[in-house]
Short mmCIF file of C-alpha atoms and ligand atoms in Angstrom, two decimals:
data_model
loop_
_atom_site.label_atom_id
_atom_site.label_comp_id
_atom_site.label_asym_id
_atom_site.label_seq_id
_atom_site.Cartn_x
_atom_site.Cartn_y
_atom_site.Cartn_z
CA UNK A 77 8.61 13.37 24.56
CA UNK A 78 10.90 10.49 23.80
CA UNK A 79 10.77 9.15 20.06
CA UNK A 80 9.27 5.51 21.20
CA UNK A 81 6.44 7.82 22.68
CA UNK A 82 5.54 9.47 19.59
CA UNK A 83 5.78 6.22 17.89
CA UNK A 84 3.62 4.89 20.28
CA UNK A 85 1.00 7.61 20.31
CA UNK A 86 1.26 7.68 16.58
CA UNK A 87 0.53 3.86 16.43
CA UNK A 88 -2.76 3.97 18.13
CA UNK A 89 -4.03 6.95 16.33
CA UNK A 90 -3.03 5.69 13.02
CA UNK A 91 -5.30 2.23 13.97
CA UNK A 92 -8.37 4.40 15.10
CA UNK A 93 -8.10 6.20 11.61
CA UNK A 94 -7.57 2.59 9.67
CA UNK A 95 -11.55 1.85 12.11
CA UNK A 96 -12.65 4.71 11.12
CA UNK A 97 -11.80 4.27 7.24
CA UNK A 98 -12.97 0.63 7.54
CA UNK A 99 -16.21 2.11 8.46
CA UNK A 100 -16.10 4.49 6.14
CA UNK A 101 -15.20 2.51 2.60
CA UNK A 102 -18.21 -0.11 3.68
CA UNK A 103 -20.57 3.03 2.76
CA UNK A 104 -18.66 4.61 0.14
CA UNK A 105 -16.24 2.95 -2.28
CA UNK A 106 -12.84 5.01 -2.66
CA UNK A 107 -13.75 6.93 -6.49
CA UNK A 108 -10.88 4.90 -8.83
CA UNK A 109 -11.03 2.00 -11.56
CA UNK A 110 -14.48 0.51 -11.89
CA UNK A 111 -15.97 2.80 -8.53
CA UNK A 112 -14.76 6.46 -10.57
CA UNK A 113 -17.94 8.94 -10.13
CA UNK A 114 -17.79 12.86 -10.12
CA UNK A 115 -17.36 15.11 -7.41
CA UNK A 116 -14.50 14.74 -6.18
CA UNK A 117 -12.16 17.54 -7.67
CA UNK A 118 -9.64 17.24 -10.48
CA UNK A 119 -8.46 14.31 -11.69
CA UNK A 120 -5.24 12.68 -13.48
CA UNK A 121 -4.41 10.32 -15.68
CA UNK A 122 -4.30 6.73 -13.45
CA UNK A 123 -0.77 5.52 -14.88
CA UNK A 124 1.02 8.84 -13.20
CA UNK A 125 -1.43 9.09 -10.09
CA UNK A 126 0.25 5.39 -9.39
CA UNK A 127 3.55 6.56 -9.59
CA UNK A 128 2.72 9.68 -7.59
CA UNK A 129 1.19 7.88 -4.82
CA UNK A 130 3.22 4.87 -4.43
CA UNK A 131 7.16 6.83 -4.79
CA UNK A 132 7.30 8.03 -1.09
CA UNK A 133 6.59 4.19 -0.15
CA UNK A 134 10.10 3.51 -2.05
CA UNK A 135 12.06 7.39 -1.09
CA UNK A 136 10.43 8.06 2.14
CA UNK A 137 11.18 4.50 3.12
CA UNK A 138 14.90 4.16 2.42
CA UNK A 139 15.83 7.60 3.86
CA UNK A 140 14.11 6.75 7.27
CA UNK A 141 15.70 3.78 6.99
CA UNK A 142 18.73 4.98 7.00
CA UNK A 143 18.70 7.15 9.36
CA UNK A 144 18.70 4.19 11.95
CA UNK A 145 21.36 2.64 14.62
CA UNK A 146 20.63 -0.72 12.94
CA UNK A 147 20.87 0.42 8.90
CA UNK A 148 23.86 -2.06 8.03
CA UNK A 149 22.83 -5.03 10.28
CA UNK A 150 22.07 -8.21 8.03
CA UNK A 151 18.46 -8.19 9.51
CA UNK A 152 17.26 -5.58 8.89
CA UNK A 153 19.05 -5.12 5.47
CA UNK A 154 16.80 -8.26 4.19
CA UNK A 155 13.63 -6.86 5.64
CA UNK A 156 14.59 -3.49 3.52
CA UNK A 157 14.78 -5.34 0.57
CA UNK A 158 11.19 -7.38 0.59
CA UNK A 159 9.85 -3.85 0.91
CA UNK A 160 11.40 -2.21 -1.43
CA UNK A 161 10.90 -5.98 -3.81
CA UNK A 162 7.24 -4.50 -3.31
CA UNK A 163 6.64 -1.01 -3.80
CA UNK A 164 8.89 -0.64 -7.06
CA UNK A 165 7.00 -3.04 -8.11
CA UNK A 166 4.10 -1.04 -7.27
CA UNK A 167 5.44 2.31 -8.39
CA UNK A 168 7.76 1.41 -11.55
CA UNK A 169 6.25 -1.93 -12.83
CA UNK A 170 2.45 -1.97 -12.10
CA UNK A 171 1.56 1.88 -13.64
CA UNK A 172 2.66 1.03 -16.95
CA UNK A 173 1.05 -3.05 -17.51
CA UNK A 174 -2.26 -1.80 -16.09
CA UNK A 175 -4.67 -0.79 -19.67
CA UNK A 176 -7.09 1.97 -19.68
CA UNK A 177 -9.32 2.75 -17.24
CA UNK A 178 -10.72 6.14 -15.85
CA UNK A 179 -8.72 8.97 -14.83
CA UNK A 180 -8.13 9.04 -10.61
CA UNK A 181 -9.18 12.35 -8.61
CA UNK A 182 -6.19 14.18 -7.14
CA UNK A 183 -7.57 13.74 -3.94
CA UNK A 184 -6.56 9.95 -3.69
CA UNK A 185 -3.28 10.50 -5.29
CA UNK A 186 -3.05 12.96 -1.89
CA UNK A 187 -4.21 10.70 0.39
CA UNK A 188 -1.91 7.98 -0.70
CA UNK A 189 1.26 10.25 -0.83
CA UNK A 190 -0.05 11.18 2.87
CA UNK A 191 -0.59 7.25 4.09
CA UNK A 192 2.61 6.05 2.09
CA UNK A 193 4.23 8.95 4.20
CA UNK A 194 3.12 7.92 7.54
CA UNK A 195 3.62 4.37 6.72
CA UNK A 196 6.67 4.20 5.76
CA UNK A 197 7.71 6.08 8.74
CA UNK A 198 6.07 3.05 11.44
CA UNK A 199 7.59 0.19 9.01
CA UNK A 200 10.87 2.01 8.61
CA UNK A 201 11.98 3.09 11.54
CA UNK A 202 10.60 -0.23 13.42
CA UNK A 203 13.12 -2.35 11.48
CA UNK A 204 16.24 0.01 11.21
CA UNK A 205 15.97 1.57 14.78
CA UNK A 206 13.36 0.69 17.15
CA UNK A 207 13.42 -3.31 17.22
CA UNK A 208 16.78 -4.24 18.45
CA UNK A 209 15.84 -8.14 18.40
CA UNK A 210 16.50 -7.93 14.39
CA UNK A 211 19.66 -9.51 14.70
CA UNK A 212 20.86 -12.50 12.59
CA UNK A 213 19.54 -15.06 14.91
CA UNK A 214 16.55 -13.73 13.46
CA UNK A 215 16.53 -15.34 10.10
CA UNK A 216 16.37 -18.93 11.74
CA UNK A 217 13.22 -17.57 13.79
CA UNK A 218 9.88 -19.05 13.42
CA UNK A 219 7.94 -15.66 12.53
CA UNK A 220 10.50 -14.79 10.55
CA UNK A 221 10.36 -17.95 8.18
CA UNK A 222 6.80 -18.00 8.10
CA UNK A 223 6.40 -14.34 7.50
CA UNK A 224 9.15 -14.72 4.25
CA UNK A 225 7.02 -17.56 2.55
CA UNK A 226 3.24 -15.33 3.50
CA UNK A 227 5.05 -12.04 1.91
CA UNK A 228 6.12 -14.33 -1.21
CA UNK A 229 3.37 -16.27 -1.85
CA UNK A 230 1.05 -13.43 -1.33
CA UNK A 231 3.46 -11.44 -3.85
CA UNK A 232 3.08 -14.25 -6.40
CA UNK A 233 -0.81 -14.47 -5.82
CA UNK A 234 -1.05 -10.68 -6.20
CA UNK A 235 1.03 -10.27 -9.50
CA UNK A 236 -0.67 -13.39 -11.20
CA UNK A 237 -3.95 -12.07 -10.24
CA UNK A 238 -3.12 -8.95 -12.03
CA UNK A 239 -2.00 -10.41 -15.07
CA UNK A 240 -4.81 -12.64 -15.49
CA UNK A 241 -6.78 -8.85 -15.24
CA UNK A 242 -4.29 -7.04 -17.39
CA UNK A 243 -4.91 -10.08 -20.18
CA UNK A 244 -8.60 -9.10 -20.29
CA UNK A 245 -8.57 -6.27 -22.29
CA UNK A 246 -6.99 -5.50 -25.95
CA UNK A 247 -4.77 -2.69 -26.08
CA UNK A 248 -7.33 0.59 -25.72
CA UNK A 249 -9.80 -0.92 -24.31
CA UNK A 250 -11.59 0.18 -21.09
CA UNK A 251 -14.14 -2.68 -20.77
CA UNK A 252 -14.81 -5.10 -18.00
CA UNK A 253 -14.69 -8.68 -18.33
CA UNK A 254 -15.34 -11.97 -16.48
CA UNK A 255 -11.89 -12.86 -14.44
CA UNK A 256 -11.32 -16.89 -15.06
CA UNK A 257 -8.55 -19.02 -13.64
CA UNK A 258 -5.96 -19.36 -10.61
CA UNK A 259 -8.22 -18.09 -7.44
CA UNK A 260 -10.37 -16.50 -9.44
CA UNK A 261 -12.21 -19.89 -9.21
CA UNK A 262 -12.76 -19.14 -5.75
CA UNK A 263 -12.63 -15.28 -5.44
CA UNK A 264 -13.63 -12.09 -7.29
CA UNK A 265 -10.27 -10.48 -6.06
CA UNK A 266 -7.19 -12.58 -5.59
CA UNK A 267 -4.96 -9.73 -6.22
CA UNK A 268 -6.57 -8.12 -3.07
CA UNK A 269 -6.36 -11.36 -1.01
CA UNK A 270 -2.66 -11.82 -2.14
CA UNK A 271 -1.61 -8.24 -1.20
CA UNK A 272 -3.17 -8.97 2.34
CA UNK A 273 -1.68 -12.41 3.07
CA UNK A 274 1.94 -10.39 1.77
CA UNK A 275 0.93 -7.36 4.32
CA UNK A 276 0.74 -10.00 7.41
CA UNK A 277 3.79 -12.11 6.03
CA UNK A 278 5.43 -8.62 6.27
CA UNK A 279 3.87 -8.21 9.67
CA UNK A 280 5.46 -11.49 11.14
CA UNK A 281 8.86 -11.21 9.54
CA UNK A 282 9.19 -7.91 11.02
CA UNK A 283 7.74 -8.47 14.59
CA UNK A 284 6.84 -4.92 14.78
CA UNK A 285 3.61 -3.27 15.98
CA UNK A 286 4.41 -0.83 12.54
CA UNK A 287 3.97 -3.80 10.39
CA UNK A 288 0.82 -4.75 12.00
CA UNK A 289 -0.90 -1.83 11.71
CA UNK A 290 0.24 -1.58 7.99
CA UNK A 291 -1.72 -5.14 7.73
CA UNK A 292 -4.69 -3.81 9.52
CA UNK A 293 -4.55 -0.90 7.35
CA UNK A 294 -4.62 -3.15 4.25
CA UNK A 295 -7.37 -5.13 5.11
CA UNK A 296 -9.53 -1.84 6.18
CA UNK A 297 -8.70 -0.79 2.61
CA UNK A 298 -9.37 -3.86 0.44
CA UNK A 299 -12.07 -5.56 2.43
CA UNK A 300 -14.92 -3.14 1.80
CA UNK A 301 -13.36 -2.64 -1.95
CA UNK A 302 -13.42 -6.48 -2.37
CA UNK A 303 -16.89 -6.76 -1.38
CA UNK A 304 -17.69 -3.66 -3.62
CA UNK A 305 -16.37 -5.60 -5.91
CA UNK A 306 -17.87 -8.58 -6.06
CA UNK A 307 -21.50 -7.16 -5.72
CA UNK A 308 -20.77 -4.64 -9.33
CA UNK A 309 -19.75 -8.26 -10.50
CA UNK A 310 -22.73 -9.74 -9.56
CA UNK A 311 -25.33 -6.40 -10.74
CA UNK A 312 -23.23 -6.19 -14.27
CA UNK A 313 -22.93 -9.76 -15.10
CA UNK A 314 -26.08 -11.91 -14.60
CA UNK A 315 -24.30 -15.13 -15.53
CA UNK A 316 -21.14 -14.64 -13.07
CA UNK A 317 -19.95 -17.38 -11.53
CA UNK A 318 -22.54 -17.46 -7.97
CA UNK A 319 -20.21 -19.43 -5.66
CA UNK A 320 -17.27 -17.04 -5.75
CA UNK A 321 -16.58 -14.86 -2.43
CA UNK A 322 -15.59 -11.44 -2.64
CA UNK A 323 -11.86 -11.99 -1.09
CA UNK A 324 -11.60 -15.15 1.47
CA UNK A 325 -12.24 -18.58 0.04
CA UNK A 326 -15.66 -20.15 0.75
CA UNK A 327 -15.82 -17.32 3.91
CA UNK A 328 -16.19 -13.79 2.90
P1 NDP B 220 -8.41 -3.75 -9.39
O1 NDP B 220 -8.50 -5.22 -9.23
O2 NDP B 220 -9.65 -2.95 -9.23
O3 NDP B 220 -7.81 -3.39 -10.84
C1 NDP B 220 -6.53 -3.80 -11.22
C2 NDP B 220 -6.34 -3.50 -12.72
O4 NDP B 220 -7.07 -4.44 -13.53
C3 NDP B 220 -6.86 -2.13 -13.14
O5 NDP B 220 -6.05 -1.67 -14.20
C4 NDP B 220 -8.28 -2.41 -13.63
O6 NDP B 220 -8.76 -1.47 -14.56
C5 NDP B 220 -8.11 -3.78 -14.27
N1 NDP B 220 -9.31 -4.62 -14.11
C6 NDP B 220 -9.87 -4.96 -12.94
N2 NDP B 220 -10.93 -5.80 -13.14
C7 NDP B 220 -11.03 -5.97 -14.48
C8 NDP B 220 -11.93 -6.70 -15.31
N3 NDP B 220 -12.91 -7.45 -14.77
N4 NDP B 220 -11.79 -6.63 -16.65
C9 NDP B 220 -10.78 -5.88 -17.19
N5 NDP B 220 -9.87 -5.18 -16.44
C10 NDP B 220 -10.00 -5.21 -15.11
O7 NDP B 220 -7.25 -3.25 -8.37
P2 NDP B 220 -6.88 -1.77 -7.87
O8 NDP B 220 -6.72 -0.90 -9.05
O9 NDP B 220 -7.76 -1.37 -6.74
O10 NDP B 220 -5.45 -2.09 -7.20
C11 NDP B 220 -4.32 -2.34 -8.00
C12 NDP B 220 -3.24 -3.03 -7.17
O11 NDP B 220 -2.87 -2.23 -6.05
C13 NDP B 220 -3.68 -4.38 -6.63
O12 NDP B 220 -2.61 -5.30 -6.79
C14 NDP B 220 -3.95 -4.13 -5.17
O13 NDP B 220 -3.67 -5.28 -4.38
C15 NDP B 220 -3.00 -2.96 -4.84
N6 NDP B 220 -3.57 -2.10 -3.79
C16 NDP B 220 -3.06 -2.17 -2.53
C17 NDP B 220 -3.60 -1.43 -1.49
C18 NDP B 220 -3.10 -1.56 -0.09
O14 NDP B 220 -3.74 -1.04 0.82
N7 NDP B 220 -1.97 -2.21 0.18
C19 NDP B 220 -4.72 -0.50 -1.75
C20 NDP B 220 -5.19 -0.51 -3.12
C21 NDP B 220 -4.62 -1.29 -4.08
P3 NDP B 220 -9.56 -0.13 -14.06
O15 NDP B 220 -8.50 0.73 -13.42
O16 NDP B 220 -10.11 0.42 -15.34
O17 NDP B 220 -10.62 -0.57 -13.09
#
């Protein structure tokens, strides 16, 4: 079996499991942050399970990567360095601004070491080895352009969406509060709805069926979370906000 095979057949079973999860996180909200419950084995504290679970999305990532024909082309180089803009971020920055907060079963931390695993493999090797067309004609290409500004702007709409949370509770507190201001005027979770315009920014810039089924994957995640979401919102707080959607302006 030739390695664009297996990175084929790997593709489409990776988007029947992101259905299947879809599906799946509708009924039952993943057990972290506000949607923590028992019974689902031993737990950690939240600010390492972060770390934990995001680091192969920053090791995994830059070893595959290099291991490709393409590793030093300019390309390529640029696309490695949006990711990795991202996930230490995610793995070094976010853990330690987040406050309190319950304690996040094991089991997540595991599924997210698996996912990061697999996904950094597809995103990866797509831009270092298996999409020739990266070359530098490639920054003056249409997808490529729009795709930079989408993965920016969604950045800057995720991390101020965060803050605005992070600003909501005094140091040891583990409260929940009414979000105000920036698209919280229009959504109960801008930080999800910046992450996913980032994840199909990231899908255009890259061109590759890897980063597509990474922004799938994101929306199969946050979607049902967002909507989970917004109806706790809306049972906790009698007096929030009632024309706020859960993740897409006046739509969803
Ligand atoms: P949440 O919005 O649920 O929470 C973010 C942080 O803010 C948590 O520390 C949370 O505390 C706190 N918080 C949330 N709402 C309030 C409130 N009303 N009052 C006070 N504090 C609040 O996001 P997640 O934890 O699910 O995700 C964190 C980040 O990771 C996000 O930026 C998200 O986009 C990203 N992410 C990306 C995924 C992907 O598939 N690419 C998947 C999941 C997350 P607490 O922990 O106590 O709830």
């Amino acid at each position: 079996m030739t390695e664009p095979l297996i990175y084929e057949t790997l593709l489409i079973l990776w988007l029947a499991i992101s259905a299947v999860t879809f599906c799946a996180l509708l009924l039952i909200s993943a057990p972290y942050g506000r949607h923590s419950r028992r019974g689902f084995g031993p737990t950690m504290g939240a600010t390492g399970g972060w770390i934990v679970m995001e680091i192969p999305a920053v090791i995994a990532f830059v070893i595959i990567y290099a291991m490709g024909d393409y590793a030093a082309h300019a390309a390529p180089l640029v696309l490695l360095a949006m990711w990795q803009t991202h996930y230490i971020h995610r793995t070094f920055i976010f853990p330690f601004r987040r406050k309190g907060g319950a304690d996040m079963p094991v089991s997540i931390v595991s599924m997210g070491v698996f996912f990061n695993l697999v996904n950094a493999y597809l995103n990866a090797r797509a831009i270092s080895h298996l999409s020739p067309q990266l070359s530098p004609d490639w920054f003056t290409e249409l997808p490529f352009v729009v795709g930079v500004v989408l993965f920016f702007g969604g950045m800057a709409i995720n991390i101020t969406s965060d803050n605005i949370l992070f600003s909501l509770r005094k140091p040891g507190e583990k409260n929940y509060k009414i979000p105000k201001g920036g698209f919280y005027r229009w959504v109960s979770c801008p930080n999800y709805m910046g992450e996913l315009i980032e994840w199909f920014g990231w899908a255009l810039a890259t061109w590759s069926l890897g980063g597509l089924a990474f922004a799938i994957w994101t929306a199969a995640n946050l979607v049902p979370r967002a909507i989970a979401h917004d109806r706790w919102y809306r049972e906790k707080f009698p007096d929030y906000p009632h024309q706020r959607r859960a993740i897409v302006p006046f739509v969803l």
